[in-house]
PDB file of C-alpha atoms in Angstrom:
ATOM      1  CA  UNK J 782      85.621   8.935  78.313  1.00 96.00           C
ATOM      2  CA  UNK J 783      81.815   9.576  77.287  1.00 98.00           C
ATOM      3  CA  UNK J 784      82.075  13.089  75.594  1.00 98.00           C
ATOM      4  CA  UNK J 785      78.592  15.690  76.470  1.00 98.00           C
ATOM      5  CA  UNK J 786      78.154  18.065  73.742  1.00 98.00           C
ATOM      6  CA  UNK J 787      75.731  20.466  74.222  1.00 98.00           C
ATOM      7  CA  UNK J 788      74.022  23.356  71.829  1.00 98.00           C
ATOM      8  CA  UNK J 789      73.923  26.356  71.169  1.00 98.00           C
ATOM      9  CA  UNK J 790      75.831  26.922  74.023  1.00 98.00           C
ATOM     10  CA  UNK J 791      74.484  30.072  74.393  1.00 98.00           C
ATOM     11  CA  UNK J 792      70.842  31.866  73.880  1.00 98.00           C
ATOM     12  CA  UNK J 793      68.974  34.787  73.592  1.00 98.00           C
ATOM     13  CA  UNK J 794      66.112  34.575  74.311  1.00 98.00           C
ATOM     14  CA  UNK J 795      62.167  36.686  74.957  1.00 98.00           C
ATOM     15  CA  UNK J 796      59.470  35.676  77.977  1.00 98.00           C
ATOM     16  CA  UNK J 797      57.200  33.105  77.475  1.00 98.00           C
ATOM     17  CA  UNK J 798      59.335  31.461  74.502  1.00 98.00           C
ATOM     18  CA  UNK J 799      59.601  28.033  74.205  1.00 98.00           C
ATOM     19  CA  UNK J 800      62.937  27.170  75.106  1.00 98.00           C
ATOM     20  CA  UNK J 801      64.893  24.017  73.401  1.00 98.00           C
ATOM     21  CA  UNK J 802      68.345  22.299  74.983  1.00 98.00           C
ATOM     22  CA  UNK J 803      69.950  19.683  73.324  1.00 98.00           C
ATOM     23  CA  UNK J 804      72.345  17.790  74.511  1.00 98.00           C
ATOM     24  CA  UNK J 805      74.338  14.730  72.740  1.00 98.00           C
ATOM     25  CA  UNK J 806      76.322  11.599  74.897  1.00 98.00           C
ATOM     26  CA  UNK J 807      79.778  10.515  72.303  1.00 98.00           C
ATOM     27  CA  UNK J 808      78.139   6.819  72.796  1.00 98.00           C
ATOM     28  CA  UNK J 809      74.574   4.797  74.225  1.00 98.00           C
ATOM     29  CA  UNK J 810      74.079   5.920  77.716  1.00 98.00           C
ATOM     30  CA  UNK J 811      70.595   5.075  77.615  1.00 97.00           C
ATOM     31  CA  UNK J 812      68.433   7.140  79.780  1.00 97.00           C
ATOM     32  CA  UNK J 813      71.159   7.955  81.950  1.00 97.00           C
ATOM     33  CA  UNK J 814      70.907  12.008  82.027  1.00 98.00           C
ATOM     34  CA  UNK J 815      70.910  14.408  84.326  1.00 98.00           C
ATOM     35  CA  UNK J 816      70.091  18.211  83.933  1.00 98.00           C
ATOM     36  CA  UNK J 817      71.887  21.145  86.094  1.00 98.00           C
ATOM     37  CA  UNK J 818      70.658  24.699  86.590  1.00 98.00           C
ATOM     38  CA  UNK J 819      73.228  26.837  87.929  1.00 98.00           C
ATOM     39  CA  UNK J 820      72.657  30.581  88.323  1.00 98.00           C
ATOM     40  CA  UNK J 821      75.431  33.418  88.428  1.00 95.00           C
ATOM     41  CA  UNK J 822      76.939  32.050  91.875  1.00 94.00           C
ATOM     42  CA  UNK J 823      74.998  29.597  92.998  1.00 97.00           C
ATOM     43  CA  UNK J 824      75.413  25.859  93.136  1.00 98.00           C
ATOM     44  CA  UNK J 825      74.234  23.095  90.495  1.00 98.00           C
ATOM     45  CA  UNK J 826      70.477  22.649  91.654  1.00 98.00           C
ATOM     46  CA  UNK J 827      68.403  19.313  89.616  1.00 98.00           C
ATOM     47  CA  UNK J 828      66.270  19.905  87.769  1.00 98.00           C
ATOM     48  CA  UNK J 829      65.682  15.889  85.613  1.00 98.00           C
ATOM     49  CA  UNK J 830      66.520  13.002  86.171  1.00 98.00           C
ATOM     50  CA  UNK J 831      67.141   9.476  84.001  1.00 97.00           C
ATOM     51  CA  UNK J 832      66.865  11.714  81.456  1.00 98.00           C
ATOM     52  CA  UNK J 833      62.859  12.251  81.826  1.00 98.00           C
ATOM     53  CA  UNK J 834      61.892  12.493  85.703  1.00 98.00           C
ATOM     54  CA  UNK J 835      61.354  16.073  87.596  1.00 98.00           C
ATOM     55  CA  UNK J 836      62.974  16.806  90.223  1.00 97.00           C
ATOM     56  CA  UNK J 837      61.188  18.156  93.653  1.00 96.00           C
ATOM     57  CA  UNK J 838      59.652  21.395  93.711  1.00 97.00           C
ATOM     58  CA  UNK J 839      60.575  21.753  90.187  1.00 98.00           C
ATOM     59  CA  UNK J 840      58.308  23.966  87.835  1.00 98.00           C
ATOM     60  CA  UNK J 841      56.501  21.301  85.171  1.00 98.00           C
ATOM     61  CA  UNK J 842      57.634  24.522  82.684  1.00 98.00           C
ATOM     62  CA  UNK J 843      60.899  22.109  82.101  1.00 98.00           C
ATOM     63  CA  UNK J 844      60.727  18.429  80.649  1.00 98.00           C
ATOM     64  CA  UNK J 845      63.216  16.499  79.773  1.00 98.00           C
ATOM     65  CA  UNK J 846      63.211  13.767  76.772  1.00 98.00           C
ATOM     66  CA  UNK J 847      65.838  11.845  75.009  1.00 98.00           C
ATOM     67  CA  UNK J 848      67.022   8.284  74.461  1.00 98.00           C
ATOM     68  CA  UNK J 849      70.252   6.551  73.421  1.00 98.00           C
ATOM     69  CA  UNK J 850      72.820   9.781  72.141  1.00 98.00           C
ATOM     70  CA  UNK J 851      70.098  12.288  72.484  1.00 98.00           C
ATOM     71  CA  UNK J 852      68.677  14.209  74.659  1.00 98.00           C
ATOM     72  CA  UNK J 853      66.470  17.903  75.252  1.00 98.00           C
ATOM     73  CA  UNK J 854      65.379  20.276  78.060  1.00 98.00           C
ATOM     74  CA  UNK J 855      63.150  21.975  76.919  1.00 98.00           C
ATOM     75  CA  UNK J 856      61.826  25.788  79.028  1.00 98.00           C
ATOM     76  CA  UNK J 857      57.936  25.813  78.023  1.00 98.00           C
ATOM     77  CA  UNK J 858      57.618  29.178  79.327  1.00 98.00           C
ATOM     78  CA  UNK J 859      60.877  31.393  79.558  1.00 98.00           C
ATOM     79  CA  UNK J 860      60.657  33.176  83.106  1.00 98.00           C
ATOM     80  CA  UNK J 861      63.022  35.442  83.963  1.00 97.00           C
ATOM     81  CA  UNK J 862      64.272  33.415  87.184  1.00 97.00           C
ATOM     82  CA  UNK J 863      65.094  30.795  84.663  1.00 98.00           C
ATOM     83  CA  UNK J 864      68.249  32.933  83.897  1.00 97.00           C
ATOM     84  CA  UNK J 865      70.649  30.545  84.405  1.00 98.00           C
ATOM     85  CA  UNK J 866      73.538  27.921  82.747  1.00 98.00           C
ATOM     86  CA  UNK J 867      72.182  24.522  81.921  1.00 98.00           C
ATOM     87  CA  UNK J 868      74.040  21.642  82.215  1.00 98.00           C
ATOM     88  CA  UNK J 869      74.062  17.480  81.094  1.00 98.00           C
ATOM     89  CA  UNK J 870      75.441  14.940  82.396  1.00 98.00           C
ATOM     90  CA  UNK J 871      76.311  11.553  82.242  1.00 98.00           C
ATOM     91  CA  UNK J 872      76.086   9.051  85.051  1.00 96.00           C
ATOM     92  CA  UNK J 873      76.242   5.258  83.007  1.00 96.00           C
ATOM     93  CA  UNK J 874      80.196   5.436  83.262  1.00 95.00           C
ATOM     94  CA  UNK J 875      82.717   6.518  85.143  1.00 94.00           C
ATOM     95  CA  UNK J 876      84.597   8.800  85.071  1.00 97.00           C
ATOM     96  CA  UNK J 877      80.707  10.526  84.834  1.00 97.00           C
ATOM     97  CA  UNK J 878      81.163  13.919  82.648  1.00 98.00           C
ATOM     98  CA  UNK J 879      78.661  17.413  82.730  1.00 98.00           C
ATOM     99  CA  UNK J 880      78.445  18.986  79.017  1.00 98.00           C
ATOM    100  CA  UNK J 881      79.873  22.421  79.167  1.00 98.00           C
ATOM    101  CA  UNK J 882      76.697  24.167  79.861  1.00 98.00           C
ATOM    102  CA  UNK J 883      73.965  26.778  77.411  1.00 98.00           C
ATOM    103  CA  UNK J 884      73.478  29.568  79.221  1.00 98.00           C
ATOM    104  CA  UNK J 885      69.943  31.466  78.379  1.00 98.00           C
ATOM    105  CA  UNK J 886      69.791  34.736  79.224  1.00 97.00           C
ATOM    106  CA  UNK J 887      66.228  36.980  78.184  1.00 96.00           C
ATOM    107  CA  UNK J 888      66.518  38.603  74.814  1.00 93.00           C
TER     108      UNK J 888
ATOM    109  CA  UNK C 108      69.912  17.581 104.492  1.00 96.00           C
ATOM    110  CA  UNK C 109      72.748  20.666 103.357  1.00 98.00           C
ATOM    111  CA  UNK C 110      75.849  20.534 103.336  1.00 98.00           C
ATOM    112  CA  UNK C 111      78.644  22.501 104.165  1.00 98.00           C
ATOM    113  CA  UNK C 112      82.359  22.838 102.043  1.00 98.00           C
ATOM    114  CA  UNK C 113      85.567  23.955 105.335  1.00 95.00           C
ATOM    115  CA  UNK C 114      87.378  26.898 103.312  1.00 91.00           C
ATOM    116  CA  UNK C 115      91.149  26.230 102.817  1.00 85.00           C
ATOM    117  CA  UNK C 116      91.147  29.690 101.214  1.00 81.00           C
ATOM    118  CA  UNK C 117      94.847  30.157  99.317  1.00 94.00           C
ATOM    119  CA  UNK C 118      97.067  26.320  98.389  1.00 97.00           C
ATOM    120  CA  UNK C 119     100.833  26.705  97.739  1.00 97.00           C
ATOM    121  CA  UNK C 120     101.454  24.885  94.440  1.00 97.00           C
ATOM    122  CA  UNK C 121     103.443  20.496  95.651  1.00 97.00           C
ATOM    123  CA  UNK C 122     101.415  20.661  98.724  1.00 98.00           C
ATOM    124  CA  UNK C 123      98.131  19.597  98.849  1.00 98.00           C
ATOM    125  CA  UNK C 124      94.949  20.974  98.972  1.00 98.00           C
ATOM    126  CA  UNK C 125      92.277  19.079 101.876  1.00 98.00           C
ATOM    127  CA  UNK C 126      88.944  19.434 101.827  1.00 98.00           C
ATOM    128  CA  UNK C 127      86.004  18.527 104.449  1.00 98.00           C
ATOM    129  CA  UNK C 128      82.502  18.512 103.799  1.00 98.00           C
ATOM    130  CA  UNK C 129      80.474  18.369 106.872  1.00 98.00           C
ATOM    131  CA  UNK C 130      76.711  16.253 106.148  1.00 98.00           C
ATOM    132  CA  UNK C 131      73.509  17.896 108.686  1.00 97.00           C
ATOM    133  CA  UNK C 132      69.702  17.115 108.902  1.00 96.00           C
ATOM    134  CA  UNK C 133      70.459  13.248 107.657  1.00 95.00           C
ATOM    135  CA  UNK C 134      72.802  10.908 108.147  1.00 95.00           C
ATOM    136  CA  UNK C 135      75.945   9.526 105.683  1.00 96.00           C
ATOM    137  CA  UNK C 136      74.989   6.568 107.085  1.00 95.00           C
ATOM    138  CA  UNK C 137      73.083   5.475 104.234  1.00 90.00           C
ATOM    139  CA  UNK C 138      73.240   2.937 101.235  1.00 91.00           C
ATOM    140  CA  UNK C 139      70.644   4.899  99.286  1.00 94.00           C
ATOM    141  CA  UNK C 140      74.412   7.456  98.802  1.00 96.00           C
ATOM    142  CA  UNK C 141      77.091   7.753  97.982  1.00 97.00           C
ATOM    143  CA  UNK C 142      79.242  11.500  98.561  1.00 98.00           C
ATOM    144  CA  UNK C 143      80.840  12.897  96.181  1.00 98.00           C
ATOM    145  CA  UNK C 144      82.942  15.924  94.745  1.00 98.00           C
ATOM    146  CA  UNK C 145      82.840  17.942  91.640  1.00 98.00           C
ATOM    147  CA  UNK C 146      84.683  21.211  90.779  1.00 98.00           C
ATOM    148  CA  UNK C 147      84.565  24.145  88.551  1.00 98.00           C
ATOM    149  CA  UNK C 148      87.710  26.369  86.954  1.00 98.00           C
ATOM    150  CA  UNK C 149      87.132  30.441  87.109  1.00 96.00           C
ATOM    151  CA  UNK C 150      84.241  30.189  84.183  1.00 95.00           C
ATOM    152  CA  UNK C 151      84.562  26.750  83.570  1.00 97.00           C
ATOM    153  CA  UNK C 152      82.480  24.245  83.420  1.00 97.00           C
ATOM    154  CA  UNK C 153      81.913  20.828  85.568  1.00 98.00           C
ATOM    155  CA  UNK C 154      83.984  18.168  86.542  1.00 98.00           C
ATOM    156  CA  UNK C 155      83.458  15.281  88.534  1.00 98.00           C
ATOM    157  CA  UNK C 156      86.384  14.682  91.154  1.00 98.00           C
ATOM    158  CA  UNK C 157      85.053  11.452  93.047  1.00 98.00           C
ATOM    159  CA  UNK C 158      82.322   9.168  95.546  1.00 97.00           C
ATOM    160  CA  UNK C 159      82.829   7.849  98.617  1.00 97.00           C
ATOM    161  CA  UNK C 160      79.928   5.530 100.153  1.00 97.00           C
ATOM    162  CA  UNK C 161      79.377   5.500 104.154  1.00 96.00           C
ATOM    163  CA  UNK C 162      81.271   2.056 104.089  1.00 96.00           C
ATOM    164  CA  UNK C 163      84.609   3.588 101.908  1.00 96.00           C
ATOM    165  CA  UNK C 164      84.048   2.314  98.627  1.00 96.00           C
ATOM    166  CA  UNK C 165      86.014   5.049  96.650  1.00 97.00           C
ATOM    167  CA  UNK C 166      84.755   5.982  92.954  1.00 97.00           C
ATOM    168  CA  UNK C 167      87.784   8.513  91.328  1.00 98.00           C
ATOM    169  CA  UNK C 168      88.360  10.582  87.911  1.00 98.00           C
ATOM    170  CA  UNK C 169      90.775   8.867  86.067  1.00 97.00           C
ATOM    171  CA  UNK C 170      92.376  11.439  85.346  1.00 97.00           C
ATOM    172  CA  UNK C 171      92.956  12.243  89.128  1.00 98.00           C
ATOM    173  CA  UNK C 172      93.612   8.883  90.945  1.00 97.00           C
ATOM    174  CA  UNK C 173      96.886   9.385  91.721  1.00 97.00           C
ATOM    175  CA  UNK C 174      96.514  12.633  93.505  1.00 98.00           C
ATOM    176  CA  UNK C 175      93.070  11.922  95.074  1.00 98.00           C
ATOM    177  CA  UNK C 176      91.601  10.214  98.047  1.00 98.00           C
ATOM    178  CA  UNK C 177      88.481  10.763  99.496  1.00 98.00           C
ATOM    179  CA  UNK C 178      87.877   9.474 102.872  1.00 98.00           C
ATOM    180  CA  UNK C 179      84.418   9.439 105.339  1.00 98.00           C
ATOM    181  CA  UNK C 180      84.382  10.004 109.046  1.00 97.00           C
ATOM    182  CA  UNK C 181      80.720   8.152 109.701  1.00 96.00           C
ATOM    183  CA  UNK C 182      80.852   9.921 114.160  1.00 96.00           C
ATOM    184  CA  UNK C 183      81.161  13.418 112.325  1.00 97.00           C
ATOM    185  CA  UNK C 184      78.906  13.029 109.431  1.00 97.00           C
ATOM    186  CA  UNK C 185      81.750  14.525 106.705  1.00 98.00           C
ATOM    187  CA  UNK C 186      83.975  13.599 103.515  1.00 98.00           C
ATOM    188  CA  UNK C 187      87.050  14.564 102.955  1.00 98.00           C
ATOM    189  CA  UNK C 188      88.853  15.054 100.019  1.00 98.00           C
ATOM    190  CA  UNK C 189      93.165  15.392  99.719  1.00 98.00           C
ATOM    191  CA  UNK C 190      94.408  16.095  96.050  1.00 98.00           C
ATOM    192  CA  UNK C 191      98.126  15.842  96.481  1.00 98.00           C
ATOM    193  CA  UNK C 192     100.311  17.690  93.854  1.00 98.00           C
ATOM    194  CA  UNK C 193      98.635  20.522  93.064  1.00 98.00           C
ATOM    195  CA  UNK C 194      99.181  23.317  91.144  1.00 98.00           C
ATOM    196  CA  UNK C 195      97.177  26.053  89.560  1.00 97.00           C
ATOM    197  CA  UNK C 196      94.701  24.034  87.246  1.00 98.00           C
ATOM    198  CA  UNK C 197      92.961  22.953  90.532  1.00 98.00           C
ATOM    199  CA  UNK C 198      92.222  26.143  91.038  1.00 98.00           C
ATOM    200  CA  UNK C 199      88.703  25.907  91.054  1.00 98.00           C
ATOM    201  CA  UNK C 200      85.564  26.415  93.494  1.00 98.00           C
ATOM    202  CA  UNK C 201      84.904  22.776  95.194  1.00 98.00           C
ATOM    203  CA  UNK C 202      81.590  20.917  96.139  1.00 98.00           C
ATOM    204  CA  UNK C 203      80.632  19.080  97.619  1.00 98.00           C
ATOM    205  CA  UNK C 204      77.098  17.311  96.638  1.00 98.00           C
ATOM    206  CA  UNK C 205      74.987  14.064  97.643  1.00 98.00           C
ATOM    207  CA  UNK C 206      74.703  11.340  95.069  1.00 97.00           C
ATOM    208  CA  UNK C 207      71.619   8.665  94.747  1.00 95.00           C
ATOM    209  CA  UNK C 208      73.044   5.150  94.709  1.00 91.00           C
ATOM    210  CA  UNK C 209      69.713   4.771  92.635  1.00 90.00           C
ATOM    211  CA  UNK C 210      69.258   6.920  90.231  1.00 88.00           C
ATOM    212  CA  UNK C 211      73.166   9.230  90.028  1.00 91.00           C
ATOM    213  CA  UNK C 212      72.448  12.733  90.706  1.00 96.00           C
ATOM    214  CA  UNK C 213      74.034  14.493  92.684  1.00 97.00           C
ATOM    215  CA  UNK C 214      71.202  17.302  94.728  1.00 97.00           C
ATOM    216  CA  UNK C 215      71.960  19.186  97.147  1.00 98.00           C
ATOM    217  CA  UNK C 216      75.046  20.038  96.499  1.00 98.00           C
ATOM    218  CA  UNK C 217      76.706  22.394  99.178  1.00 98.00           C
ATOM    219  CA  UNK C 218      76.905  25.555  98.514  1.00 98.00           C
ATOM    220  CA  UNK C 219      81.404  25.763  97.768  1.00 98.00           C
ATOM    221  CA  UNK C 220      84.291  27.376  98.512  1.00 97.00           C
ATOM    222  CA  UNK C 221      86.805  28.870  95.878  1.00 97.00           C
ATOM    223  CA  UNK C 222      90.297  26.681  96.402  1.00 97.00           C
ATOM    224  CA  UNK C 223      93.375  29.087  94.993  1.00 97.00           C
ATOM    225  CA  UNK C 224      96.628  27.397  94.051  1.00 97.00           C
ATOM    226  CA  UNK C 225      98.742  30.267  93.942  1.00 96.00           C
ATOM    227  CA  UNK C 226     102.344  31.628  94.837  1.00 94.00           C
TER     228      UNK C 226
END
């Protein structure tokens, strides 16, 4: 199985800060990488697919980059509504696997 | 498109967990999509369970394959999960989701249903 490791596990930042979350795959997954946002008590929603394509309706302050084994999710200017846990997911091979999540809080 | 999971609530250990996902606002009969189950134990991360195409072709997580069956009912726009011989480790929020057969993402997801395995 491909292991997905996110860092940090949690972070605290101020409104307006630039926030970066890293996801590393245990082997190369090309750009078969998605990012999801999960707010407390809610189902996850798709933010970014194939590493860098923004899902329709997602604010432009979210962006993704990377290929191979290293990927990043960036929030250019953190907003209060961005408080959530963020998960990366690889779809390169079965079983599809997720990172352990990064919890984002407001300082 | 909206997805809604059924609510089995409490399941006893060693029994079979059964869930149904009803798809509305779109047809399950599309080769562009597959229909997936994902679960999340309380306070933990996400685990992919498996998915099915409208044709009935299935793909399962090997860790669950021996206990798992996913089926599709195209006439009622539903797909279902059966997980046998459940234990407390199967206690989780269970989500159904639509998957893209082209770009391999999950969207949208159902609201989720909490399944507790307890005697």
